[in-house]
Short mmCIF file of C-alpha atoms and ligand atoms in Angstrom, two decimals:
data_model
loop_
_atom_site.label_atom_id
_atom_site.label_comp_id
_atom_site.label_asym_id
_atom_site.label_seq_id
_atom_site.Cartn_x
_atom_site.Cartn_y
_atom_site.Cartn_z
CA MET A 1 -31.85 154.47 261.11
CA ILE A 2 -29.09 152.59 259.35
CA VAL A 3 -26.48 155.06 258.08
CA PRO A 4 -23.27 154.73 256.07
CA THR A 5 -20.31 153.90 258.32
CA LYS A 6 -18.37 156.64 256.53
CA LYS A 7 -20.78 159.30 257.80
CA LEU A 8 -20.21 158.23 261.39
CA PHE A 9 -16.46 158.37 260.88
CA GLU A 10 -16.66 161.87 259.40
CA VAL A 11 -18.46 163.24 262.47
CA ALA A 12 -16.36 161.38 265.02
CA TYR A 13 -12.82 161.68 263.64
CA GLY A 14 -10.37 163.14 266.14
CA LYS A 15 -13.12 163.90 268.66
CA PHE A 16 -14.55 160.60 269.87
CA ALA A 17 -14.70 156.94 268.92
CA ILE A 18 -17.75 154.97 267.84
CA GLY A 19 -18.41 151.78 269.80
CA ALA A 20 -18.58 148.73 267.53
CA TYR A 21 -20.42 145.98 269.38
CA ASN A 22 -20.87 142.38 268.25
CA ILE A 23 -24.26 140.76 268.52
CA ASN A 24 -25.49 137.18 268.17
CA ASN A 25 -29.00 137.14 269.55
CA LEU A 26 -32.17 138.96 270.47
CA GLU A 27 -31.18 139.86 274.02
CA GLN A 28 -27.91 141.42 272.91
CA ALA A 29 -29.74 143.35 270.19
CA MET A 30 -32.30 144.77 272.62
CA GLY A 31 -29.71 145.64 275.28
CA LEU A 32 -27.50 147.25 272.66
CA PHE A 33 -30.21 149.51 271.27
CA ARG A 34 -31.47 150.45 274.73
CA GLY A 35 -27.98 151.29 276.00
CA ASN A 36 -27.21 153.47 273.00
CA ILE A 37 -30.50 155.32 273.18
CA GLU A 38 -30.13 155.86 276.92
CA SER A 39 -26.64 157.30 276.44
CA ARG A 40 -27.62 159.20 273.26
CA ALA A 41 -24.87 157.63 271.17
CA PRO A 42 -24.49 156.48 267.56
CA PHE A 43 -23.04 152.99 267.25
CA ILE A 44 -21.91 150.22 264.94
CA ILE A 45 -23.44 146.74 265.09
CA GLN A 46 -20.88 144.12 264.20
CA ILE A 47 -21.79 140.73 262.82
CA SER A 48 -19.07 138.09 262.65
CA LYS A 49 -19.03 135.05 260.41
CA GLY A 50 -19.70 132.95 263.52
CA ALA A 51 -22.67 135.13 264.45
CA ARG A 52 -24.13 134.73 260.95
CA ALA A 53 -23.86 130.96 261.31
CA TYR A 54 -25.16 130.80 264.92
CA THR A 55 -28.84 130.89 263.94
CA HIS A 56 -29.12 132.19 260.38
CA LYS A 57 -27.77 135.31 258.72
CA LYS A 58 -31.36 136.32 257.87
CA MET A 59 -32.31 136.06 261.55
CA LEU A 60 -29.80 138.72 262.58
CA GLU A 61 -30.84 141.00 259.75
CA ALA A 62 -34.48 140.65 260.76
CA LEU A 63 -33.62 141.31 264.42
CA ILE A 64 -31.72 144.46 263.53
CA ARG A 65 -34.49 145.72 261.23
CA ALA A 66 -37.04 145.14 263.99
CA ALA A 67 -34.87 146.87 266.61
CA GLY A 68 -34.48 149.82 264.24
CA GLU A 69 -38.29 150.12 264.15
CA ILE A 70 -38.67 149.72 267.91
CA PHE A 71 -36.03 152.41 268.49
CA PRO A 72 -36.60 154.88 265.63
CA GLU A 73 -34.21 157.44 267.16
CA ALA A 74 -31.23 155.09 266.90
CA ILE A 75 -28.45 155.97 264.46
CA PHE A 76 -26.24 153.02 263.60
CA ALA A 77 -24.26 151.25 260.91
CA VAL A 78 -24.21 147.50 260.24
CA HIS A 79 -20.77 146.03 259.71
CA LEU A 80 -19.32 142.61 258.87
CA ASP A 81 -16.58 141.83 261.40
CA HIS A 82 -13.46 139.87 260.31
CA GLY A 83 -14.81 138.83 256.93
CA ASP A 84 -13.15 136.53 254.44
CA GLU A 85 -13.51 137.39 250.77
CA GLU A 86 -16.54 135.18 250.13
CA THR A 87 -18.45 136.48 253.17
CA CYS A 88 -17.62 140.07 252.19
CA TYR A 89 -19.20 139.56 248.75
CA ASP A 90 -22.25 137.93 250.32
CA CYS A 91 -22.73 140.92 252.66
CA ILE A 92 -22.04 143.48 249.92
CA ASN A 93 -24.63 141.84 247.66
CA SER A 94 -27.21 141.47 250.44
CA GLY A 95 -27.90 145.22 250.37
CA PHE A 96 -28.23 145.22 254.16
CA TYR A 97 -24.74 146.08 255.40
CA SER A 98 -23.18 149.54 255.66
CA SER A 99 -19.60 148.28 255.55
CA VAL A 100 -17.49 145.15 255.58
CA MET A 101 -14.16 144.21 257.05
CA ILE A 102 -11.87 142.10 254.91
CA ASP A 103 -9.36 140.47 257.21
CA ALA A 104 -6.43 139.25 255.17
CA SER A 105 -3.94 140.28 257.84
CA HIS A 106 -2.64 136.70 258.09
CA GLU A 107 -1.54 136.88 254.44
CA ASP A 108 1.73 138.41 253.29
CA PHE A 109 1.73 142.16 252.58
CA GLU A 110 1.20 141.91 248.80
CA THR A 111 -1.57 139.30 249.08
CA ASN A 112 -3.29 141.34 251.78
CA ILE A 113 -3.28 144.34 249.41
CA ALA A 114 -4.54 142.30 246.44
CA VAL A 115 -7.41 140.67 248.36
CA THR A 116 -8.39 143.97 250.00
CA ARG A 117 -8.31 145.74 246.63
CA ARG A 118 -10.75 143.23 245.11
CA VAL A 119 -13.19 143.63 248.01
CA VAL A 120 -12.86 147.43 247.88
CA GLU A 121 -13.79 147.46 244.18
CA ALA A 122 -16.88 145.31 244.79
CA ALA A 123 -17.92 147.31 247.85
CA HIS A 124 -17.42 150.76 246.35
CA ALA A 125 -19.48 149.76 243.33
CA ARG A 126 -22.40 149.23 245.74
CA GLY A 127 -21.69 152.29 247.93
CA LEU A 128 -20.20 150.41 250.91
CA VAL A 129 -16.92 151.15 252.64
CA VAL A 130 -14.24 148.65 253.60
CA GLU A 131 -12.16 148.15 256.72
CA ALA A 132 -8.91 146.24 256.25
CA GLU A 133 -6.30 145.05 258.73
CA LEU A 134 -2.54 145.32 258.75
CA GLY A 135 -0.37 143.81 261.49
CA GLN A 136 -1.10 140.98 263.85
CA LEU A 137 -3.25 141.32 266.89
CA GLY A 138 -2.14 139.18 269.77
CA GLY A 139 -1.02 139.63 273.30
CA VAL A 140 2.45 141.05 273.34
CA GLU A 141 3.77 139.02 276.23
CA GLU A 142 6.17 140.59 278.68
CA HIS A 143 8.92 138.07 278.04
CA VAL A 144 8.88 138.77 274.29
CA LYS A 145 11.82 140.86 273.11
CA VAL A 146 11.02 144.39 271.89
CA ASP A 147 12.02 143.58 268.28
CA GLU A 148 9.79 140.53 268.17
CA ALA A 149 6.90 142.46 269.73
CA ASN A 150 7.29 145.34 267.26
CA ALA A 151 7.30 142.93 264.31
CA LYS A 152 3.71 142.01 265.11
CA LEU A 153 2.52 145.58 265.40
CA THR A 154 1.40 147.62 262.42
CA ASN A 155 4.37 149.17 260.65
CA PRO A 156 3.49 152.86 260.09
CA ALA A 157 5.34 153.16 256.77
CA GLN A 158 3.67 150.00 255.49
CA ALA A 159 0.29 151.30 256.68
CA GLU A 160 0.63 154.39 254.48
CA SER A 161 1.48 152.35 251.42
CA PHE A 162 -1.19 149.72 252.22
CA VAL A 163 -3.96 152.31 252.35
CA ALA A 164 -2.84 154.00 249.11
CA ARG A 165 -2.55 150.74 247.20
CA SER A 166 -5.56 148.84 248.58
CA GLY A 167 -8.01 151.76 248.53
CA CYS A 168 -9.48 150.69 251.88
CA ASP A 169 -11.57 153.26 253.78
CA SER A 170 -10.43 152.48 257.33
CA LEU A 171 -7.62 150.45 258.81
CA ALA A 172 -7.51 148.11 261.78
CA VAL A 173 -4.13 148.57 263.41
CA ALA A 174 -2.24 146.31 265.77
CA ILE A 175 -0.98 148.49 268.64
CA GLY A 176 -0.75 145.92 271.41
CA THR A 177 -4.32 144.71 271.87
CA SER A 178 -5.59 141.18 271.32
CA HIS A 179 -8.94 139.45 271.15
CA GLY A 180 -10.51 137.70 274.11
CA ALA A 181 -10.29 137.97 277.89
CA PHE A 182 -6.57 137.31 278.40
CA LYS A 183 -4.84 140.24 276.74
CA PHE A 184 -1.89 141.04 278.95
CA SER A 185 0.18 138.97 281.32
CA GLY A 186 1.97 141.89 282.97
CA ASP A 187 2.12 145.62 282.77
CA GLN A 188 1.79 146.12 279.01
CA ARG A 189 0.09 149.17 277.61
CA LEU A 190 -1.29 150.33 274.29
CA ARG A 191 1.54 151.45 272.02
CA PHE A 192 0.57 155.07 271.55
CA ASP A 193 3.99 155.75 270.02
CA VAL A 194 3.10 153.45 267.12
CA LEU A 195 -0.40 154.90 266.83
CA GLU A 196 0.99 158.44 266.71
CA GLU A 197 3.36 157.48 263.92
CA ILE A 198 0.52 155.87 261.94
CA GLN A 199 -1.65 158.97 262.32
CA LYS A 200 1.19 161.22 261.15
CA ARG A 201 1.42 159.21 257.96
CA LEU A 202 -2.36 158.90 257.52
CA PRO A 203 -3.80 162.20 258.79
CA GLY A 204 -7.60 162.25 258.78
CA PHE A 205 -7.83 158.55 257.95
CA PRO A 206 -10.09 156.49 260.27
CA LEU A 207 -8.24 153.89 262.31
CA VAL A 208 -9.84 150.95 264.09
CA MET A 209 -8.86 149.32 267.34
CA HIS A 210 -9.82 145.66 267.65
CA GLY A 211 -9.48 143.68 270.84
CA SER A 212 -10.59 146.63 272.96
CA SER A 213 -12.52 144.96 275.75
CA SER A 214 -11.42 146.16 279.16
CA VAL A 215 -12.29 142.88 280.93
CA PRO A 216 -13.62 144.65 284.05
CA GLN A 217 -12.08 143.03 287.10
CA GLU A 218 -15.35 143.25 289.00
CA GLU A 219 -17.05 141.13 286.34
CA VAL A 220 -14.21 138.61 286.40
CA GLU A 221 -14.32 138.34 290.20
CA ARG A 222 -18.08 137.91 290.25
CA ILE A 223 -17.91 135.25 287.54
CA ASN A 224 -15.21 133.39 289.45
CA GLN A 225 -17.16 133.64 292.70
CA ALA A 226 -20.20 132.20 290.99
CA GLY A 227 -18.32 129.11 289.81
CA GLY A 228 -16.38 130.42 286.81
CA ASN A 229 -12.69 130.05 286.17
CA LEU A 230 -11.28 133.14 284.46
CA LYS A 231 -8.20 133.66 286.57
CA GLY A 232 -5.72 136.13 285.11
CA ALA A 233 -8.20 137.68 282.66
CA ARG A 234 -7.16 141.26 281.82
CA GLY A 235 -8.00 143.88 279.23
CA VAL A 236 -7.39 147.36 277.88
CA ASP A 237 -7.68 150.39 280.17
CA GLU A 238 -10.89 152.05 279.00
CA ASN A 239 -9.61 155.42 280.18
CA GLN A 240 -7.24 155.30 277.21
CA PHE A 241 -9.99 155.31 274.58
CA ARG A 242 -10.17 159.12 274.43
CA ARG A 243 -6.46 159.47 273.78
CA ALA A 244 -6.71 156.84 271.06
CA ALA A 245 -9.65 158.76 269.55
CA GLU A 246 -7.58 161.96 269.44
CA LEU A 247 -4.98 159.99 267.52
CA GLY A 248 -7.42 158.90 264.82
CA VAL A 249 -9.05 155.80 266.30
CA THR A 250 -12.63 156.25 265.16
CA LYS A 251 -14.01 152.74 265.78
CA VAL A 252 -13.40 150.65 268.89
CA ASN A 253 -14.38 146.97 268.78
CA ILE A 254 -15.86 145.42 271.90
CA ASP A 255 -17.23 141.90 272.13
CA THR A 256 -15.62 140.00 275.02
CA ASP A 257 -16.86 142.46 277.68
CA GLY A 258 -20.44 141.83 276.57
CA ARG A 259 -19.87 138.09 276.87
CA LEU A 260 -18.57 138.64 280.40
CA VAL A 261 -21.75 140.52 281.33
CA TRP A 262 -23.77 137.60 279.93
CA THR A 263 -21.71 135.03 281.84
CA ARG A 264 -21.83 136.94 285.15
CA VAL A 265 -25.59 137.52 284.93
CA HIS A 266 -26.37 133.90 284.13
CA ARG A 267 -23.93 132.32 286.61
CA GLU A 268 -25.12 134.49 289.49
CA TYR A 269 -28.78 134.16 288.66
CA PHE A 270 -28.87 130.39 288.51
CA LEU A 271 -26.69 130.08 291.59
CA GLU A 272 -29.14 132.29 293.51
CA HIS A 273 -32.25 130.71 291.95
CA PRO A 274 -31.52 126.99 291.66
CA GLU A 275 -35.22 126.26 291.40
CA ASN A 276 -35.66 128.45 288.31
CA PHE A 277 -35.86 127.16 284.75
CA ASP A 278 -37.62 130.08 283.11
CA LEU A 279 -35.54 131.88 280.51
CA ARG A 280 -37.40 135.19 280.57
CA PRO A 281 -36.55 136.60 284.01
CA ILE A 282 -32.85 136.09 283.40
CA GLY A 283 -33.19 137.45 279.86
CA GLN A 284 -34.66 140.63 281.35
CA VAL A 285 -31.77 140.98 283.79
CA PHE A 286 -29.26 140.51 280.98
CA MET A 287 -30.89 143.06 278.65
CA SER A 288 -30.97 145.63 281.43
CA ASP A 289 -27.36 145.03 282.54
CA TYR A 290 -26.14 144.93 278.96
CA ALA A 291 -27.81 148.29 278.28
CA LYS A 292 -26.05 149.78 281.33
CA PHE A 293 -22.76 148.33 280.17
CA ILE A 294 -23.14 149.85 276.68
CA ALA A 295 -24.02 153.26 278.11
CA HIS A 296 -20.92 153.14 280.31
CA LYS A 297 -18.68 152.21 277.37
CA ASN A 298 -20.08 155.06 275.31
CA GLU A 299 -19.16 157.49 278.11
CA LYS A 300 -15.59 156.21 277.98
CA LEU A 301 -15.49 156.40 274.17
CA GLY A 302 -16.85 159.95 274.17
CA SER A 303 -19.74 158.98 271.89
CA ALA A 304 -22.34 159.40 274.65
CA GLY A 305 -24.41 162.55 274.13
CA THR A 306 -23.42 163.00 270.48
CA LEU A 307 -26.58 161.57 268.90
CA GLU A 308 -28.17 164.89 267.98
CA GLU A 309 -24.92 166.33 266.59
CA VAL A 310 -24.57 163.20 264.47
CA ARG A 311 -28.20 163.38 263.33
CA LYS A 312 -27.77 167.01 262.26
CA SER A 313 -24.58 166.32 260.44
CA ILE A 314 -26.05 163.33 258.60
CA SER A 315 -29.23 165.08 257.55
CA GLY A 316 -27.55 168.45 256.84
O1 G3H B 401 -12.99 139.39 266.92
C1 G3H B 401 -13.89 138.57 266.93
C2 G3H B 401 -15.16 138.86 267.59
O2 G3H B 401 -15.01 138.89 268.99
C3 G3H B 401 -16.23 137.92 267.14
O3 G3H B 401 -16.08 136.67 267.71
O4 G3H B 401 -16.07 135.15 265.72
O5 G3H B 401 -16.62 134.28 268.02
O6 G3H B 401 -18.23 135.76 266.80
P1 G3H B 401 -16.80 135.39 267.01
P1 13P B 402 -12.52 141.91 272.26
O1 13P B 402 -12.29 140.43 272.26
O2 13P B 402 -11.47 142.63 273.01
O3 13P B 402 -13.87 142.27 272.72
O4 13P B 402 -12.38 142.40 270.73
C1 13P B 402 -13.48 142.31 269.85
C2 13P B 402 -13.11 142.54 268.44
O5 13P B 402 -12.04 143.01 268.10
C3 13P B 402 -14.11 142.22 267.42
O6 13P B 402 -13.63 142.38 266.13
ZN1 ZN B 403 -11.52 141.94 265.98
#
C-alpha cells in the first residue's frame, strides 16, 4: 500500500528512522519488498532522476505497482530523490509519487528558498509533501580546518529560517556524511552536536540524512578479492542511526550499500562460475542477498518490527 510520506514520519519521529532505498530495476524492487516484509518494516522507495532515465520512468512506476500487488502487506511511500524543479513538477503531476525532494542546495540561500517555495506550493496543492536540502554534503576531510568543514554543514539558525520561509515538510541536513563509497579518509564521525542544535531549533520537524551507506568492510573486501578495486572505501557507522533518530532524523537514505551488494554478488558469482551466461541464477542470488541486507538495515534503523504499529496508526 502506497501511503503519504508524512504519515510515516508522524509514526516514526523520535523513535526510529525509515529506510529510504533507491531502486533502478526489477531485482532491486523484488529484494527491497521481500526484505521489508521479512523484517516487518515500512519503507520509502526512492527514485532518482538517473533511475527514471535508466529504462523509462513508466517502467519503474509499473514495477512498483506490481510489487505492491505481489506484497499486499507492504506499507511504503514513493519519493523522488534529488529532484530539480522540472522533475519535481513531472512527479507531482504524475499522481504516482507520495513526496518529492527539491535539491537546490547548490544555490545561494535565498534562491534555495525561492525554488523550494515554488515546488512546495505545487506539491501541497496536490497533497504531496516536499523534502528540501540545506548545506553541502561531501566528505569532510581530516586535513580540512574546522571552520571550513563547518561552513559546509547545515547552519542550525539558517535551517530554522529556511523551513519557516520555504514551507518544506522535511529537511535534508549536512552533518558530515557524503554520497558514495568513499565518505571518510580518517576518523571522522557524524556531527551530532550540529544535529542536536538543529533539532532544538526545529523540534518535531522531520530531518533527513543523505549519504548514509555504511559501506560494510566485508562487502568491500569480498569485492576486492573478486577482482574489484575499492580500496579505502568507508561509510557511516550504522550503530549511530538510532541516536540520529532520537535527534529527529526520520528518513535515512541508502543507495551505495545496495550497489555494493550487487557488485559483490555478481563479481563472486561469475568468478566462481566462468562457464555461466544465464542471468536468472545470479538474479536470484542478488534478490535474496538484497532482501537480507534490507532486513539488516531496518534492524539498525529501528524500523524492523514496526509494520503493524504503522498500519494501525495509518488506518486509525
Ligand atoms: O544520492 C544519489 C543517489 O545515490 C542516486 O544516485 O543519481 O546515480 O541514481 P543516482
Ligand atoms: P549513499 O551514497 O550513502 O548510499 O547515499 C544515498 C543517498 O543519499 C540518496 O539520496
Ligand atoms: Zn542523497
